[in-house]
Amino acid sequence: MRCTAGAMKILFSSYAYAPFIGGIETVSALLAREFLAASHEIILVTETPALALSADPFEIARNPSLARLLQLVRWSEVVFQNNISLRHLLPALLVRKPVLVVHQTWIRNIAGEIGWKDRIKRALLPRVRNVAVSLAIADDINIGAEVIGNPYDDCIFKLIPHLARDRELLFVGRLVSDKGVDVLLRALGILRQQNVSACLTIIGRGPEETTLRALVCELGLDQAVTFVGEKVGPELAEVMNRHQVIVIPSRWPEPFGIVALEGIACGCIVVGSEQGGLSETIGNCGMTFPNGDSQELADRLRTLLSDSQMCE
């Protein structure tokens, strides 16, 4: 039984949310359900439009007008932002509601540049309570944020007894350039030249899929690489349980890496790029390599694949 003392009205801000699938959206759904289970009242506000009826057990305000947003802020006792959003933050500060911001990613663009909106966000940080999901993020925002790592759904992502772990490499994520799937494919090509056989399963979709399929053909990996589209929840957990190694080859510095937690929970060894917060998430449950370096990644994978005990 959960304690009901101190129940609050929480306006949960998640700028992006389901049906969009991503790390922040996954964490938002998990946290909002846990807040609700702890007897708090939850209204989730997001800018993501609905494509179908929601199955979430709490109210969702999608694309609210400014008037509606102010109404929701006044209703709340605290505003919880799962990653900072100026559109949702400014009304809360105007009404002087307490705000807690969980920093899920860098306050800069993917090229590392700090734009004018980022400067405004950084200027407002002293007016809110700040939590960072990794030491790397905390160091970057430099505001004395408390570090609390992201959760994962341990009811779904766990070891499945008696399931054969008979497949080698797995990638899970959006097929976009910054996720570095091409780095992984080139590493697989290097292993092939060294007569090290390994098969790769790619889970996810995205704008780079056609380019990546062409690269598979160019590298002669047609028989070694399988694209299976998107998988989530128990279906994804089952696939993870069938693989030995999950690879997170991001070109950009990952702020955290929830898929690493999910993979570890399912018994996978994780090999990931070393910059950002991903190395913190991996800890002693895998290996890291320099971002974008296919040769170094190939070396790590060869070490793992040649060690039968490590991959059991």
Coordinates of C-alpha atoms in Angstrom, one line a residue:
M1 CA 0.0 0.0 0.0
R2 CA 1.3 3.4 -0.9
C3 CA 1.4 6.3 1.5
T4 CA -1.1 9.1 0.6
A5 CA 0.4 11.7 2.9
G6 CA 1.5 14.9 1.1
A7 CA -0.5 14.2 -2.1
M8 CA -0.2 17.1 -4.5
K9 CA -1.7 18.5 -7.7
I10 CA 1.1 18.1 -10.2
L11 CA 1.2 19.7 -13.6
F12 CA 3.5 17.4 -15.5
S13 CA 5.2 19.1 -18.4
S14 CA 6.5 16.8 -21.2
Y15 CA 6.9 18.9 -24.4
A16 CA 7.0 15.7 -26.4
Y17 CA 4.9 12.7 -25.5
A18 CA 3.2 9.6 -26.9
P19 CA 2.4 8.6 -29.5
F20 CA 5.9 9.9 -30.3
I21 CA 8.4 7.2 -29.1
G22 CA 11.7 8.4 -27.5
G23 CA 13.6 8.3 -24.3
I24 CA 12.1 11.4 -22.7
E25 CA 8.6 10.3 -23.7
T26 CA 9.1 6.8 -22.2
V27 CA 10.4 8.3 -18.9
S28 CA 7.5 10.8 -18.8
A29 CA 4.9 8.0 -19.0
L30 CA 6.7 6.0 -16.3
L31 CA 7.1 8.9 -13.9
A32 CA 3.5 10.2 -14.4
R33 CA 2.1 6.7 -13.7
E34 CA 4.2 6.4 -10.5
F35 CA 3.1 9.9 -9.3
L36 CA -0.5 8.8 -9.9
A37 CA 0.1 5.6 -8.0
A38 CA 1.5 7.6 -5.1
S39 CA -2.0 9.3 -4.9
H40 CA -0.9 12.6 -6.5
E41 CA -3.3 14.3 -9.0
I42 CA -1.7 14.5 -12.4
I43 CA -2.5 16.5 -15.5
L44 CA 0.1 16.0 -18.2
V45 CA 0.7 18.9 -20.7
T46 CA 2.4 18.3 -24.0
E47 CA 2.8 19.8 -27.5
T48 CA 2.4 16.4 -29.2
P49 CA -0.9 16.0 -30.9
A50 CA -3.0 12.9 -30.3
L51 CA -3.3 10.3 -33.2
A52 CA -5.7 8.1 -31.3
L53 CA -7.5 7.9 -28.0
S54 CA -5.0 7.8 -25.1
A55 CA -4.9 4.8 -22.7
D56 CA -3.1 6.8 -20.0
P57 CA -4.9 6.9 -16.6
F58 CA -4.5 10.6 -16.3
E59 CA -5.7 13.7 -18.1
I60 CA -3.5 14.9 -21.0
A61 CA -3.7 18.5 -22.2
R62 CA -2.4 18.6 -25.8
N63 CA -1.4 21.8 -27.6
P64 CA -3.1 24.0 -24.9
S65 CA -3.7 27.7 -25.6
L66 CA -1.9 30.1 -23.4
A67 CA -5.1 30.8 -21.5
R68 CA -5.6 27.0 -20.9
L69 CA -1.9 26.7 -19.9
L70 CA -2.3 29.5 -17.3
Q71 CA -5.5 27.8 -16.0
L72 CA -3.6 24.5 -15.5
V73 CA -0.7 26.2 -13.8
R74 CA -3.1 27.9 -11.3
W75 CA -4.7 24.5 -10.7
S76 CA -1.4 22.9 -9.8
E77 CA 0.6 23.0 -6.6
V78 CA 3.8 22.2 -8.3
V79 CA 5.0 22.1 -11.9
F80 CA 7.2 19.2 -12.8
Q81 CA 9.1 19.6 -16.1
N82 CA 10.6 16.5 -17.6
N83 CA 13.1 18.5 -19.6
I84 CA 12.9 22.3 -19.8
S85 CA 10.4 23.9 -22.1
L86 CA 10.1 27.7 -22.2
R87 CA 6.4 27.6 -23.3
H88 CA 5.5 25.6 -20.3
L89 CA 8.0 27.2 -17.9
L90 CA 7.2 30.9 -18.4
P91 CA 3.5 30.7 -17.3
A92 CA 4.6 28.8 -14.1
L93 CA 7.2 31.5 -13.2
L94 CA 4.6 34.2 -14.0
V95 CA 2.1 32.7 -11.5
R96 CA 5.0 32.0 -9.1
K97 CA 4.4 28.3 -8.8
P98 CA 7.3 26.1 -7.5
V99 CA 8.9 24.4 -10.5
L100 CA 11.2 21.3 -10.6
V101 CA 13.0 20.7 -13.9
V102 CA 14.6 17.4 -14.7
H103 CA 17.3 18.1 -17.3
Q104 CA 17.2 15.2 -19.7
T105 CA 19.5 16.6 -22.3
W106 CA 21.9 19.4 -23.2
I107 CA 20.7 23.0 -23.3
R108 CA 22.4 23.5 -26.7
N109 CA 21.8 22.2 -30.2
I110 CA 23.1 19.0 -31.6
A111 CA 26.2 20.8 -33.0
G112 CA 27.0 22.0 -29.5
E113 CA 26.0 25.6 -30.1
I114 CA 24.1 27.7 -27.5
G115 CA 21.3 29.6 -29.3
W116 CA 19.2 32.5 -28.0
K117 CA 16.5 30.2 -26.6
D118 CA 19.1 28.2 -24.8
R119 CA 20.5 31.4 -23.3
I120 CA 17.1 32.3 -21.9
K121 CA 16.6 28.8 -20.5
R122 CA 20.0 28.9 -18.8
A123 CA 19.2 32.4 -17.4
L124 CA 16.0 31.1 -15.8
L125 CA 17.6 28.0 -14.1
P126 CA 18.3 29.8 -10.7
R127 CA 14.6 30.4 -10.4
V128 CA 13.7 26.6 -10.4
R129 CA 14.8 23.4 -8.6
N130 CA 17.2 21.6 -11.0
V131 CA 17.8 17.8 -11.3
A132 CA 20.1 16.3 -13.9
V133 CA 20.0 12.8 -15.1
S134 CA 23.8 12.4 -15.3
L135 CA 26.9 14.1 -14.0
A136 CA 27.7 15.1 -17.5
I137 CA 24.5 17.1 -17.8
A138 CA 25.0 18.6 -14.3
D139 CA 28.4 19.7 -15.2
D140 CA 27.2 21.3 -18.4
I141 CA 24.4 23.4 -16.9
N142 CA 26.7 24.3 -14.0
I143 CA 23.9 25.3 -11.6
G144 CA 24.5 22.8 -8.7
A145 CA 21.8 20.4 -9.9
E146 CA 21.1 17.2 -8.0
V147 CA 22.0 14.1 -10.1
I148 CA 19.3 11.5 -10.2
G149 CA 19.5 8.9 -13.0
N150 CA 16.5 8.0 -15.1
P151 CA 14.3 5.0 -14.2
Y152 CA 13.3 2.1 -16.5
D153 CA 10.2 -0.2 -16.3
D154 CA 11.5 -3.2 -14.4
C155 CA 8.1 -5.0 -14.8
I156 CA 8.9 -5.2 -18.5
F157 CA 12.7 -5.1 -18.9
K158 CA 14.0 -8.1 -17.0
L159 CA 15.6 -11.5 -17.5
I160 CA 13.3 -14.0 -19.1
P161 CA 14.3 -17.5 -17.8
H162 CA 15.0 -20.3 -20.3
L163 CA 15.1 -18.0 -23.3
A164 CA 18.0 -18.8 -25.6
R165 CA 20.5 -16.0 -25.9
D166 CA 21.5 -17.1 -29.4
R167 CA 21.9 -13.9 -31.3
E168 CA 24.9 -11.6 -31.1
L169 CA 24.5 -7.8 -31.7
L170 CA 21.5 -5.5 -31.3
F171 CA 20.9 -1.9 -32.0
V172 CA 17.7 -0.1 -30.7
G173 CA 16.9 3.5 -31.6
R174 CA 15.9 6.0 -34.2
L175 CA 17.6 5.6 -37.6
V176 CA 19.0 9.2 -37.7
S177 CA 22.6 10.3 -38.3
D178 CA 23.5 11.2 -34.8
K179 CA 22.7 7.7 -33.5
G180 CA 25.7 6.4 -35.4
V181 CA 24.3 3.2 -37.0
D182 CA 26.7 3.7 -39.9
V183 CA 29.6 3.6 -37.4
L184 CA 28.3 0.2 -36.2
L185 CA 27.9 -1.1 -39.8
R186 CA 31.4 -0.1 -40.7
A187 CA 32.7 -1.8 -37.6
L188 CA 30.8 -4.9 -38.6
G189 CA 32.5 -4.6 -42.0
I190 CA 35.9 -4.4 -40.4
L191 CA 35.1 -7.6 -38.4
R192 CA 34.0 -9.3 -41.6
Q193 CA 37.4 -8.5 -43.2
Q194 CA 39.1 -10.1 -40.1
N195 CA 37.0 -13.2 -40.6
V196 CA 35.0 -12.5 -37.4
S197 CA 31.4 -13.4 -38.0
A198 CA 28.6 -11.6 -36.2
C199 CA 25.0 -10.9 -37.0
L200 CA 23.3 -7.6 -36.2
T201 CA 19.6 -6.9 -35.5
I202 CA 18.5 -3.3 -36.0
I203 CA 15.3 -2.2 -34.2
G204 CA 13.9 1.2 -35.1
R205 CA 12.8 3.4 -38.0
G206 CA 13.9 6.8 -39.3
P207 CA 14.9 9.0 -42.2
E208 CA 18.3 7.3 -42.6
E209 CA 16.9 3.8 -43.1
T210 CA 17.3 3.8 -46.9
T211 CA 20.9 5.1 -46.7
L212 CA 21.7 2.5 -44.1
R213 CA 20.3 -0.4 -46.1
A214 CA 22.4 0.8 -49.1
L215 CA 25.5 0.8 -46.8
V216 CA 24.7 -2.8 -45.7
C217 CA 24.8 -3.8 -49.4
E218 CA 27.9 -1.8 -50.1
L219 CA 29.8 -3.5 -47.2
G220 CA 28.5 -7.0 -48.2
L221 CA 26.6 -7.4 -45.0
D222 CA 23.3 -8.5 -46.5
Q223 CA 23.3 -11.9 -44.7
A224 CA 24.5 -10.4 -41.4
V225 CA 22.2 -7.5 -40.8
T226 CA 18.4 -7.6 -40.3
F227 CA 16.1 -4.6 -40.1
V228 CA 13.0 -5.4 -38.0
G229 CA 11.3 -2.0 -37.6
E230 CA 10.0 -0.7 -34.3
K231 CA 9.4 -2.8 -31.2
V232 CA 8.4 -1.6 -27.8
G233 CA 7.4 -3.0 -24.4
P234 CA 7.4 -6.8 -23.8
E235 CA 8.2 -7.5 -27.4
L236 CA 11.3 -5.4 -27.2
A237 CA 12.3 -7.0 -23.9
E238 CA 12.1 -10.5 -25.5
V239 CA 14.3 -9.4 -28.3
M240 CA 16.9 -8.0 -25.9
N241 CA 16.8 -11.3 -23.9
R242 CA 17.8 -13.1 -27.1
H243 CA 20.9 -11.0 -27.8
Q244 CA 24.3 -11.0 -26.2
V245 CA 25.5 -7.5 -26.9
I246 CA 23.5 -4.2 -27.3
V247 CA 25.5 -1.5 -29.1
I248 CA 24.8 2.2 -28.7
P249 CA 27.2 3.8 -31.2
S250 CA 26.0 7.4 -31.0
R251 CA 28.0 10.1 -32.8
W252 CA 26.7 12.8 -30.4
P253 CA 27.3 12.8 -26.6
E254 CA 24.3 10.9 -25.2
P255 CA 23.0 12.6 -22.1
F256 CA 22.0 9.4 -20.4
G257 CA 21.0 6.3 -22.6
I258 CA 17.8 4.6 -21.3
V259 CA 18.2 1.8 -23.8
A260 CA 21.4 0.9 -22.0
L261 CA 19.5 0.4 -18.7
E262 CA 16.9 -1.7 -20.4
G263 CA 19.5 -3.8 -22.1
I264 CA 21.4 -4.4 -18.9
A265 CA 18.2 -5.4 -17.1
C266 CA 17.6 -7.9 -19.9
G267 CA 21.1 -9.4 -19.4
C268 CA 22.9 -7.7 -22.4
I269 CA 26.5 -6.5 -22.3
V270 CA 26.5 -2.8 -23.5
V271 CA 29.0 -1.3 -25.8
G272 CA 28.5 2.4 -26.2
S273 CA 30.2 5.7 -27.2
E274 CA 32.1 7.3 -24.3
Q275 CA 31.2 11.0 -24.4
G276 CA 28.3 12.4 -22.4
G277 CA 26.4 10.5 -19.8
L278 CA 26.2 7.2 -21.5
S279 CA 29.4 5.9 -20.0
E280 CA 27.9 6.6 -16.5
T281 CA 24.9 4.6 -17.4
I282 CA 26.9 1.7 -18.7
G283 CA 29.2 1.6 -15.6
N284 CA 30.9 -1.8 -15.2
C285 CA 28.2 -3.5 -17.4
G286 CA 30.0 -3.1 -20.7
M287 CA 32.6 -1.2 -22.7
T288 CA 32.9 2.2 -24.3
F289 CA 34.7 3.5 -27.3
P290 CA 35.5 6.9 -28.8
N291 CA 32.5 8.5 -30.5
G292 CA 32.4 7.9 -34.3
D293 CA 35.4 5.5 -34.3
S294 CA 34.4 2.3 -36.2
Q295 CA 37.9 0.7 -35.7
E296 CA 37.8 1.1 -32.0
L297 CA 34.2 -0.2 -31.9
A298 CA 35.3 -3.2 -34.0
D299 CA 38.1 -3.9 -31.5
R300 CA 35.7 -3.9 -28.6
L301 CA 33.2 -6.2 -30.4
R302 CA 36.0 -8.6 -31.4
T303 CA 37.1 -8.8 -27.8
L304 CA 33.6 -9.6 -26.6
L305 CA 32.7 -12.0 -29.4
S306 CA 35.9 -14.0 -28.8
D307 CA 35.1 -14.4 -25.1
S308 CA 32.4 -17.1 -24.9
Q309 CA 32.2 -16.8 -21.1
M310 CA 31.7 -13.0 -21.3
C311 CA 28.8 -13.4 -23.7
E312 CA 27.0 -16.2 -21.9

